[in-house]
Coordinates of C-alpha atoms in Angstrom, one line a residue:
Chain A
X15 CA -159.0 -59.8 -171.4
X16 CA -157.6 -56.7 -171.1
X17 CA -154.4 -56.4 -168.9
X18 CA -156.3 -54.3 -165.8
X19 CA -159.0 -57.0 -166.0
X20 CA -156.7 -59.9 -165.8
X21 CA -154.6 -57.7 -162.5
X22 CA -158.4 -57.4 -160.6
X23 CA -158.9 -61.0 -161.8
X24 CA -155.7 -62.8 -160.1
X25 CA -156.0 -60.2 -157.1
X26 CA -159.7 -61.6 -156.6
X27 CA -157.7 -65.1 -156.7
X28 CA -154.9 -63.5 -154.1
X29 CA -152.4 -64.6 -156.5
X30 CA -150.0 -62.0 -155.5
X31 CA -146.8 -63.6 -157.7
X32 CA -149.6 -62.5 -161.0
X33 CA -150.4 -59.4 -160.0
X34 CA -146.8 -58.4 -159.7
X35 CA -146.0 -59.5 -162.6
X36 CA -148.8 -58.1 -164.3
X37 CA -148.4 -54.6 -162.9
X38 CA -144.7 -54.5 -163.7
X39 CA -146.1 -55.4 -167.1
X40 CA -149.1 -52.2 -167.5
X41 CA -146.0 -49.6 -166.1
X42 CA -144.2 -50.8 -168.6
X43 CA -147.0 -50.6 -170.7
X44 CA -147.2 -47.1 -170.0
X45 CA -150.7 -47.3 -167.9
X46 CA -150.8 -44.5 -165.7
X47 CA -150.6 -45.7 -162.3
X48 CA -154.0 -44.0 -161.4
X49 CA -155.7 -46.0 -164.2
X50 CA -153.6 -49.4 -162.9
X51 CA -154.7 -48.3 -159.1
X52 CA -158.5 -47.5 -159.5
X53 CA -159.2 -49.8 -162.4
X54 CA -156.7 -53.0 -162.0
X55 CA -156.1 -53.2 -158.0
X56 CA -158.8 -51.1 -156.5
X57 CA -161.4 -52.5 -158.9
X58 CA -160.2 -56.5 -158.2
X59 CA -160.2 -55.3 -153.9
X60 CA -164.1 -53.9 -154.5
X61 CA -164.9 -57.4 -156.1
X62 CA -163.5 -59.0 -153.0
X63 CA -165.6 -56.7 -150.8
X64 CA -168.6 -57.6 -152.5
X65 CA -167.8 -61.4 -152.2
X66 CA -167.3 -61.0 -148.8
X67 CA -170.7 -59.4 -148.0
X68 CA -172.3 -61.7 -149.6
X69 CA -170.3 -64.4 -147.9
X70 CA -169.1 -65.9 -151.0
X71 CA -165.4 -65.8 -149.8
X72 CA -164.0 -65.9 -146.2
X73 CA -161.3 -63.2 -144.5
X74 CA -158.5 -65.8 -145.2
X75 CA -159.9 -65.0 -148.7
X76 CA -159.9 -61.5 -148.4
X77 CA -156.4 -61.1 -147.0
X78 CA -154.8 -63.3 -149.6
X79 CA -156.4 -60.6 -151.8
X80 CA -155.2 -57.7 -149.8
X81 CA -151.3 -59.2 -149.8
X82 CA -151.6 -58.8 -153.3
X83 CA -153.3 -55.5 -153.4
X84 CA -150.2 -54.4 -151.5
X85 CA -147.8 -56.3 -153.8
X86 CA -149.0 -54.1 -157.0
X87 CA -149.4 -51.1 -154.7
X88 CA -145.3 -51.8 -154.1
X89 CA -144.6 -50.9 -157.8
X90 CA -147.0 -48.6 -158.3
X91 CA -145.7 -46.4 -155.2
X92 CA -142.5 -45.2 -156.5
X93 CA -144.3 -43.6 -159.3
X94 CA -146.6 -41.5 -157.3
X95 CA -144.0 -40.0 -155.4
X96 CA -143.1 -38.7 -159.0
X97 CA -146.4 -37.8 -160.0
X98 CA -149.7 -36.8 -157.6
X99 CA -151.4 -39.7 -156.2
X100 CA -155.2 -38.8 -155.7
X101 CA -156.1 -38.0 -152.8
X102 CA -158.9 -40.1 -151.6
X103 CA -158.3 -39.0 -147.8
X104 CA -156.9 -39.5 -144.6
X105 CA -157.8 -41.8 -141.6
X106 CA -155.9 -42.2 -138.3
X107 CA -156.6 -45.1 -136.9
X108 CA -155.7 -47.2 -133.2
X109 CA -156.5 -49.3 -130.2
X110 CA -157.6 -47.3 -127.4
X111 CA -156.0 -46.8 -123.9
X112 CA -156.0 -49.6 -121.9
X113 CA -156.3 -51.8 -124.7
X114 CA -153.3 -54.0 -126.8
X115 CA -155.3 -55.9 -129.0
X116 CA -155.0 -54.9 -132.3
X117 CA -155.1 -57.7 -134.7
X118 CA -158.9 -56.2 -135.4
X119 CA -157.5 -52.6 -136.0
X120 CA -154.9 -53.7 -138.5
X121 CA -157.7 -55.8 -140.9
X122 CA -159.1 -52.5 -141.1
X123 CA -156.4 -50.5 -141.8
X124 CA -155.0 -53.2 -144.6
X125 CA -159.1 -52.7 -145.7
X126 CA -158.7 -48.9 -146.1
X127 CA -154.9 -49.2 -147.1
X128 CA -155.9 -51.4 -150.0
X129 CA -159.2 -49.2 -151.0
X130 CA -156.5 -46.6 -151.7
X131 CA -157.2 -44.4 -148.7
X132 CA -154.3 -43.0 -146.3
X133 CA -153.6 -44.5 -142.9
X134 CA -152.3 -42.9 -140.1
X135 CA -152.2 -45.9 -137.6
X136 CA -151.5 -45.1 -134.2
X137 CA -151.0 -48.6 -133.1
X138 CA -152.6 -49.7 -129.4
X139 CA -152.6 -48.2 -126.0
X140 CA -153.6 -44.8 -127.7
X141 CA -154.6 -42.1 -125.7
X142 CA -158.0 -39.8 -126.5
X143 CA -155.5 -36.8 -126.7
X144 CA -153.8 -38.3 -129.0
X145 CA -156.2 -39.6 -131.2
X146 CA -157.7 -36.0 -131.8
X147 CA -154.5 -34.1 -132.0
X148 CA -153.1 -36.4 -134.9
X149 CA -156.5 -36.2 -136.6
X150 CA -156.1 -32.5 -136.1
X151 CA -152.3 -32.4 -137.2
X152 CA -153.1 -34.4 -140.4
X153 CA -156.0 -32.5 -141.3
X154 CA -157.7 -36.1 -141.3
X155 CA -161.5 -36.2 -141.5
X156 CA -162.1 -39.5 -139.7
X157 CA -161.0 -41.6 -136.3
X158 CA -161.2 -44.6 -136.3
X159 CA -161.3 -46.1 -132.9
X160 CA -160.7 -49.8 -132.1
X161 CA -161.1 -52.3 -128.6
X162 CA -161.6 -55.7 -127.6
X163 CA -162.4 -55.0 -124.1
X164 CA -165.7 -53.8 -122.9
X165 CA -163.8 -51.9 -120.1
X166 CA -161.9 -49.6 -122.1
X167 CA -165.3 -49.1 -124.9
X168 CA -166.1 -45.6 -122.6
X169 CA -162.5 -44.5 -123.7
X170 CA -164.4 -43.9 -127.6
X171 CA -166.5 -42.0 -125.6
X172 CA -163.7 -39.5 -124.4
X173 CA -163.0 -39.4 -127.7
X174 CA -166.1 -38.3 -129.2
X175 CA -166.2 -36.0 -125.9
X176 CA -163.2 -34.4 -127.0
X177 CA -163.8 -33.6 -130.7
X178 CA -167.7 -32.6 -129.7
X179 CA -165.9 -29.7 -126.7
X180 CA -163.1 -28.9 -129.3
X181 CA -166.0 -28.1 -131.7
X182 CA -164.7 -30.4 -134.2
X183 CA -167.9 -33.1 -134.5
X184 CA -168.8 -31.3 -138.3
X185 CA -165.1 -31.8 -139.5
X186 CA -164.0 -34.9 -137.8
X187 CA -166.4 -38.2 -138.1
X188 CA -165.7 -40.8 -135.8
X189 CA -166.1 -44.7 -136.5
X190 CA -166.0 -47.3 -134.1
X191 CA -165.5 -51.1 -133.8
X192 CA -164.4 -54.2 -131.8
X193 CA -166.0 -57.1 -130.9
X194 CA -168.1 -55.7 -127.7
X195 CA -169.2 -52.8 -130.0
X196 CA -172.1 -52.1 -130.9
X197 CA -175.0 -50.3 -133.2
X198 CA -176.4 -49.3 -130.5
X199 CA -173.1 -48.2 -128.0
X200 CA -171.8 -46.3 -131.1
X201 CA -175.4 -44.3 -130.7
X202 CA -175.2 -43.8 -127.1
X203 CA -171.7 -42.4 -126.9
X204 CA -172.7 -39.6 -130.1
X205 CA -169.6 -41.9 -132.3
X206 CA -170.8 -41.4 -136.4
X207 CA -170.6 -44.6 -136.9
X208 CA -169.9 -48.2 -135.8
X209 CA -168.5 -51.4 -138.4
X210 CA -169.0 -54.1 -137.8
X211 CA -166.1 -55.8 -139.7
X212 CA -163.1 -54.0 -142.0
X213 CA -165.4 -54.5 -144.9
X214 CA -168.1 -52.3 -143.7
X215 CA -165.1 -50.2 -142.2
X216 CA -164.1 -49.3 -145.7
X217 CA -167.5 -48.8 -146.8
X218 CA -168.6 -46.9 -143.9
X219 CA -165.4 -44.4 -144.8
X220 CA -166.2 -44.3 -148.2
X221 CA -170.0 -42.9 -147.4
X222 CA -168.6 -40.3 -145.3
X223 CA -166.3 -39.0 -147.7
X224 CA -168.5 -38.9 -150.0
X225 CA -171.0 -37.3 -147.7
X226 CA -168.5 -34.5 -147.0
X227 CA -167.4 -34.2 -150.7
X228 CA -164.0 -35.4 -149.9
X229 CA -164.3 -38.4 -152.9
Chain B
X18 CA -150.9 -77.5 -104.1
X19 CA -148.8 -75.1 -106.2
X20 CA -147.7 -76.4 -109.3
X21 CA -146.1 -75.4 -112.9
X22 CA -147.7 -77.1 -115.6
X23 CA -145.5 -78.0 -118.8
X24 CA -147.3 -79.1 -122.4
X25 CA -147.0 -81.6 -125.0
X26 CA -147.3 -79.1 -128.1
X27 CA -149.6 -81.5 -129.7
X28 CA -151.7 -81.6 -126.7
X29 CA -152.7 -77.8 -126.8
X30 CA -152.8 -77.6 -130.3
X31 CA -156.2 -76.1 -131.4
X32 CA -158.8 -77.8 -133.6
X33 CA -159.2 -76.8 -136.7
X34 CA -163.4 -75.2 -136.3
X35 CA -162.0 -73.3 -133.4
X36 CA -159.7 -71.7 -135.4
X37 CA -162.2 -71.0 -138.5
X38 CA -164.7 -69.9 -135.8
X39 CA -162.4 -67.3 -135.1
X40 CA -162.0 -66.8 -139.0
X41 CA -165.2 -66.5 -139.7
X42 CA -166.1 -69.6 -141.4
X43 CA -168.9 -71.4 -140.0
X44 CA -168.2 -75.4 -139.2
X45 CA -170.8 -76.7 -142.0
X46 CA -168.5 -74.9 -144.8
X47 CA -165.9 -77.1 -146.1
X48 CA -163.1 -74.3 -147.0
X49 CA -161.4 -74.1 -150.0
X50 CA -157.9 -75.6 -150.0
X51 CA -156.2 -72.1 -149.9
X52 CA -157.6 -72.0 -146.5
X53 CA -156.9 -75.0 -145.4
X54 CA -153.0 -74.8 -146.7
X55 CA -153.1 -71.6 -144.5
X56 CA -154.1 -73.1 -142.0
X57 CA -151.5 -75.6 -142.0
X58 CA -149.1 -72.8 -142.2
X59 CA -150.1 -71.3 -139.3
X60 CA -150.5 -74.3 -137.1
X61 CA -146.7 -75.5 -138.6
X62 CA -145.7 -71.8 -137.4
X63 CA -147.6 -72.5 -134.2
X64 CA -145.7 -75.4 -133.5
X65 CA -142.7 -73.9 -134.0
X66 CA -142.9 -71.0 -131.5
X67 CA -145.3 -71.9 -128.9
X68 CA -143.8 -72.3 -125.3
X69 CA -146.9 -73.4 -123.7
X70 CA -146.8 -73.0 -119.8
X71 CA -149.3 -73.0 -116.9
X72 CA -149.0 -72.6 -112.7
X73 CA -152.0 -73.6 -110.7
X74 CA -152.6 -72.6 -107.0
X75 CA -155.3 -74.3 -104.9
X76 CA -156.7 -71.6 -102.7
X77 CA -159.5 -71.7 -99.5
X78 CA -162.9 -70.2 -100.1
X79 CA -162.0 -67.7 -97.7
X80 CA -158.6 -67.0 -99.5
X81 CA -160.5 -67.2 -102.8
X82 CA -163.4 -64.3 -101.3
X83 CA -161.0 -61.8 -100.6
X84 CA -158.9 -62.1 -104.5
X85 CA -162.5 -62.3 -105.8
X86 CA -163.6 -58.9 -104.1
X87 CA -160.7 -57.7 -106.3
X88 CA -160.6 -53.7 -106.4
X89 CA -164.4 -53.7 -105.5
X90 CA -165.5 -52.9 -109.4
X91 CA -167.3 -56.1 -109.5
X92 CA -171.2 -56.5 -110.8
X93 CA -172.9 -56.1 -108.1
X94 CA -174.1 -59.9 -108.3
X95 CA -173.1 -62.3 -110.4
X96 CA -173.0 -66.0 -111.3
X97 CA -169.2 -66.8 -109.3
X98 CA -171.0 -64.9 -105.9
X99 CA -173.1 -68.2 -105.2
X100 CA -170.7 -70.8 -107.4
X101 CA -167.5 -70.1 -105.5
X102 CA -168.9 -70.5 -101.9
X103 CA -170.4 -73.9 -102.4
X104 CA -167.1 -75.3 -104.3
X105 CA -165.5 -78.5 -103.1
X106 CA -162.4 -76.7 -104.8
X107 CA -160.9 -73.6 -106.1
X108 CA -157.5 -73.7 -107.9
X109 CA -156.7 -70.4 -109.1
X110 CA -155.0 -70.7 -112.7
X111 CA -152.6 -68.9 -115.4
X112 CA -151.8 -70.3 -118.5
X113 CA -149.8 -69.0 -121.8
X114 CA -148.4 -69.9 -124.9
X115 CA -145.8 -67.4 -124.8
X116 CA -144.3 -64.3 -126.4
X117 CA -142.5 -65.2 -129.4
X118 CA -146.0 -66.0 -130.9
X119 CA -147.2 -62.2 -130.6
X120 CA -143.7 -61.7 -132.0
X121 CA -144.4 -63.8 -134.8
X122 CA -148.0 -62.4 -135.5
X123 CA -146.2 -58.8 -135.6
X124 CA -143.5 -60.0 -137.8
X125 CA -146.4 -61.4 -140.2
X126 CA -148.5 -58.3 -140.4
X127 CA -145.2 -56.1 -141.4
X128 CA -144.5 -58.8 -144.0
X129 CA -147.9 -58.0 -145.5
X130 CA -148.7 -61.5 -144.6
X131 CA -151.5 -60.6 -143.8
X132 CA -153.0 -63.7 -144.0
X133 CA -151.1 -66.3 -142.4
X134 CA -150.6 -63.4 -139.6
X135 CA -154.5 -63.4 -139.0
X136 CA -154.5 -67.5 -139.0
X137 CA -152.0 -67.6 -136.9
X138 CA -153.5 -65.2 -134.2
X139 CA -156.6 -67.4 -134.9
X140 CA -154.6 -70.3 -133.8
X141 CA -152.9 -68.6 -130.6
X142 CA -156.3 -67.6 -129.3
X143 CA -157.6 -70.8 -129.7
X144 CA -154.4 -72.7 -128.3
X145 CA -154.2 -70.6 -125.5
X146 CA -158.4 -71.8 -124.3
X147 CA -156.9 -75.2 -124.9
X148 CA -153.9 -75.2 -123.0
X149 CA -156.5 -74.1 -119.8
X150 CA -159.1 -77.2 -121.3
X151 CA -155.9 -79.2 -120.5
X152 CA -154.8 -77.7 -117.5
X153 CA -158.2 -78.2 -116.4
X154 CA -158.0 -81.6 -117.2
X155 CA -154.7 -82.2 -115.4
X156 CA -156.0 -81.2 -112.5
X157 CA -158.4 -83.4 -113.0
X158 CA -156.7 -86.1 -113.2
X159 CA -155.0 -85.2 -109.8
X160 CA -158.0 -84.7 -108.1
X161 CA -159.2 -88.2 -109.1
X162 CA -156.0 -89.7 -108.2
X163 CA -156.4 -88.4 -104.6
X164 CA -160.2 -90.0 -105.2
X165 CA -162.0 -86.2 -104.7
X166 CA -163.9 -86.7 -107.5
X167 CA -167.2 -88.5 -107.6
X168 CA -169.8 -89.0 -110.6
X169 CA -171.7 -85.9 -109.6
X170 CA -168.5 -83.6 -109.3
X171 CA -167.7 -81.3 -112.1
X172 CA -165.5 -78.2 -112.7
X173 CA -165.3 -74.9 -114.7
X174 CA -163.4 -72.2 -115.2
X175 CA -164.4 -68.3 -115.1
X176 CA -161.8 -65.6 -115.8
X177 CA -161.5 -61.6 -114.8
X178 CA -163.2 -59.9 -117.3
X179 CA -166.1 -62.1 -117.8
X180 CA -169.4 -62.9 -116.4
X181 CA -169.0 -60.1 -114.2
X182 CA -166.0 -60.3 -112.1
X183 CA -164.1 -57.3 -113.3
X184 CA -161.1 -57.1 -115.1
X185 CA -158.9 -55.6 -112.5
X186 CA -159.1 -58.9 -110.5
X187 CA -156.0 -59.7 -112.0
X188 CA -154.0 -57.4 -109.2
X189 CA -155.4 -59.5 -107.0
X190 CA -155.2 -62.9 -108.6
X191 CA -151.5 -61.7 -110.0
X192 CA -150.7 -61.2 -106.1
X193 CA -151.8 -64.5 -105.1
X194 CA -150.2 -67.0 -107.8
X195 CA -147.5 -64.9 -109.4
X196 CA -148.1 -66.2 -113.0
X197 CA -144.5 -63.8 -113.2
X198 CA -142.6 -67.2 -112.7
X199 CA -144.3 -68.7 -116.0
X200 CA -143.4 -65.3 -117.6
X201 CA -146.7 -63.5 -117.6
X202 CA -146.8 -60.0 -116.1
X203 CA -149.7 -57.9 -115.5
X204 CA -149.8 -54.1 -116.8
X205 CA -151.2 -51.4 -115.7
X206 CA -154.3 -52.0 -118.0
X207 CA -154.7 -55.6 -116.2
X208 CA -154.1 -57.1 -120.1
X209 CA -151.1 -60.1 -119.8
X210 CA -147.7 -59.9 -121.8
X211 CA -147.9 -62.2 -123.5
X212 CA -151.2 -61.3 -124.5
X213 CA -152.3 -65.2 -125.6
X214 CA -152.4 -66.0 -121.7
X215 CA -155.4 -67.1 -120.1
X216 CA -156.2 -66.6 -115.9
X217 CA -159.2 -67.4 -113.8
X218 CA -160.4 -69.8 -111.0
X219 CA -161.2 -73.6 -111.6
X220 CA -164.4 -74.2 -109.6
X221 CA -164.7 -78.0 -108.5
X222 CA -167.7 -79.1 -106.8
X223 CA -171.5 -80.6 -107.6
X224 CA -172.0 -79.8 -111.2
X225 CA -175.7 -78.4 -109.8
X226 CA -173.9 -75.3 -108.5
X227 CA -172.5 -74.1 -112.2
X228 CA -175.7 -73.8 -113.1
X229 CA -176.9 -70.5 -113.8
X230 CA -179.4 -68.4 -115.8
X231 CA -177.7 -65.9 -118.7
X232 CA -180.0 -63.2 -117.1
X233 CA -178.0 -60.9 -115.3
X234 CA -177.5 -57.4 -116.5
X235 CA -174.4 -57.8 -117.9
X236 CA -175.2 -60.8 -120.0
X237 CA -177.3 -58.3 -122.5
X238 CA -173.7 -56.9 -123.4
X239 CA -172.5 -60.4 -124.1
X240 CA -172.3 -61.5 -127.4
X241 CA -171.7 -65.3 -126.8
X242 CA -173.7 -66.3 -124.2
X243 CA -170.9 -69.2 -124.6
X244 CA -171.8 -70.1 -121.0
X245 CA -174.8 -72.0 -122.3
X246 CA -172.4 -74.4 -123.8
X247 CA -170.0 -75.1 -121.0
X248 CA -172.8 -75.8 -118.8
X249 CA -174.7 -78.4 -121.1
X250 CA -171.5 -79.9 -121.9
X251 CA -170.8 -80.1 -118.3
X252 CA -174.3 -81.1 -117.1
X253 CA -174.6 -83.3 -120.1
X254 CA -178.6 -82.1 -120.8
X255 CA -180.2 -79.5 -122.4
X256 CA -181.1 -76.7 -119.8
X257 CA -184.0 -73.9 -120.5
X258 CA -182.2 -71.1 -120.7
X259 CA -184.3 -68.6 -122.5
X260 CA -186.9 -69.6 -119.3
X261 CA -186.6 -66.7 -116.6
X262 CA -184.6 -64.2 -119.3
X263 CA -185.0 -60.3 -118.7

């Protein structure tokens, strides 16, 4: 087995202590990073994915995974400050007003972080103003917009409101989740899209870049 | 009766399908033992940092109707309108497991321990329900030691935020008890610091009158229906409830 194989192969296990190792080893190797990110760790992270949508693993599982997506990401980060990292695009991300809970928000920004896209998390108790004029600010093509509370879910709808009267609804997509969320609320307030868990957060993101030609 | 409520750490600590419930993993999986060693790291952390605490304030149905009308944004009906006024009982109720938990979670997540940071907020949620199963059950106790509890009496709890009764009956519940002298303030959102705290009423009286139908409009938003199961636990029989559903 080849050395990227064997880094997607102990990140599936979440055997972080291997994956370091093994990443040390393909820099040294002189694997581009890009090649170690999109064929070693990203590749190993979309195996866990599928595992978990077909509820072959659990989100213990999953995060064990995503510590050591993080732990190869750690070496390979130096480097592509050196070098150009690809750009697979930016999300900003947060709990809306009103609302602390974020354990939710930050599974799906260690999702996105480890699917090699950039986070701009906001953190919780994040104002609609806020979440629009970062988005604008980082020239970032999606919001993602978390709660636990079903009396803070019409905050997403200011949101939405806001990008829709600032004429921004063809530029910025907005996502929605939480547990009182729903297919159905994420129609009725205009949002692009609701996940259901980080998993389908990522994939969700990843059709909508794609969509807009951004991957 | 106002009372502070101290804990035996082993007393609220959560069981272990509660905590994969939370997780995700349904109670006829047997996990594999990476999550189960997680687990145990989370519950040893849990143990470690939890300062479990509860007050408890018996209150008049009068007293209890005007903390209930909160800031008037309840449903217009719902189940605690008809429960409440037939109680033998109402002890209005805050419970936490403290801050340093949160702190710990927080600590975890920057760590990129990702992980044992989402077990252990598994475990917090779950500990803090417990600690009010156990308050309940204290009072319980002290209810039956004053003999004002009979075969036929039961008791629940129902909390702002659910089943109706709005969130921002916390001012007025806050007003009432002052949880602040177990540490829990309210903020302006009507969320707790610490966050794993738990408030509400405990309703004592003829276990008939917690029995209520999961058909009001609100319930369609509810993705538990976890009422169902507190009643039949409480009544001790299976009850119809998809009979008279919207």
């Amino acid at each position: 087995m080849d050395i990227l194989s064997s880094i997607s192969q102990f990140l599936q296990q979440g055997n972080d202590k291997k994956v370091l190792s093994l990443t040390k080893e393909a820099v040294n190797n002189a694997i581009p990073p890009q090649k170690i990110l999109d064929d070693g760790l990203i590749a190993g992270m979309n195996v866990v994915g599928q595992k978990y949508k077909a509820h072959d693993i659990f989100l213990p599982d999953v995060l064990l995974s995503a510590k050591a997506m993080y732990t190869g990401i750690s070496i390979l980060k130096p480097l592509f400050l050196k070098g150009k990292m690809q750009d697979r695009g930016k999300i900003v991300i947060g709990t809306v007003q009103g609302d602390l809970h974020d354990i939710g928000k930050n599974l799906v920004a260690i999702m996105l972080k480890g699917a090699g896209f950039e986070v701009i998390d906001l953190g919780n108790n994040v104002s609609p103003e806020n979440f629009v004029e970062r988005a604008k600010k980082e020239n970032a093509p999606i919001i993602g917009l978390s709660t636990l509370l079903t009396t803070t879910m019409p905050v997403m709808k200011t949101v939405v409101d806001i990008v829709k009267n600032d004429g921004l609804n063809k530029q910025i997509k907005i996502i929605i989740g939480g547990a009182p969320v729903t297919d159905e609320f994420a129609n009725s307030i205009g949002a692009d899209a609701y996940c259901f868990d980080s998993i389908s957060a990522v994939e969700t993101v990843k059709k909508i870049m794609a969509k807009d030609g951004k991957m | 009766m106002k009372n502070i409520v101290e804990f035996d750490l082993e007393d609220i600590k959560p069981e272990r399908n509660a905590v994969f419930e939370t997780q995700g993993i349904p109670e006829n999986i047997i996990p594999p033992k990476s999550i189960t060693n997680l687990l145990q790291k989370a519950i040893s952390i849990f143990l470690d940092y939890a300062q479990p605490k509860a007050i408890l304030n018996e209150v008049s149905i009068p007293e209890f109707e005007t903390i209930y009308a909160g800031e008037g944004l309840n449903e217009m009906t719902t189940p605690l309108d008809s429960i409440y006024k037939r109680a033998d009982k109402l002890a209005l109720f805050a419970a936490t497991i403290g801050e340093e938990i949160s702190r710990k979670i927080t600590e975890l997540f920057d760590s990129n321990d990702f992980a044992v940071a989402s077990m252990l907020d598994s475990v917090a949620s779950a500990s803090a329900d417990k600690t009010a199963d156990v308050l309940e059950k204290h009072y319980y106790k002290t209810l039956i030691n004053k003999a004002m509890m009979n075969p036929s009496t039961g008791m629940l709890r129902y909390s702002p935020g659910y089943c109706g009764w709005h969130i921002s009956g916390q001012k007025k519940l806050f007003a009432y008890l002052h949880p602040e002298t177990i540490g829990i303030q309210l903020l302006p959102s009507y969320l707790m610091k610490p966050l794993k705290s738990v408030t509400g009423v405990i309703v004592v009286g003829d276990k008939k009158i917690h029995i209520f139908k999961d058909n009001f409009p609100f319930c369609e938003q509810c993705k538990t229906h976890s009422c169902r199961i507190r009643i039949r636990n409480l009544i001790g029989k299976k009850i119809n409830f998809e009979k008279g559903r919207k």
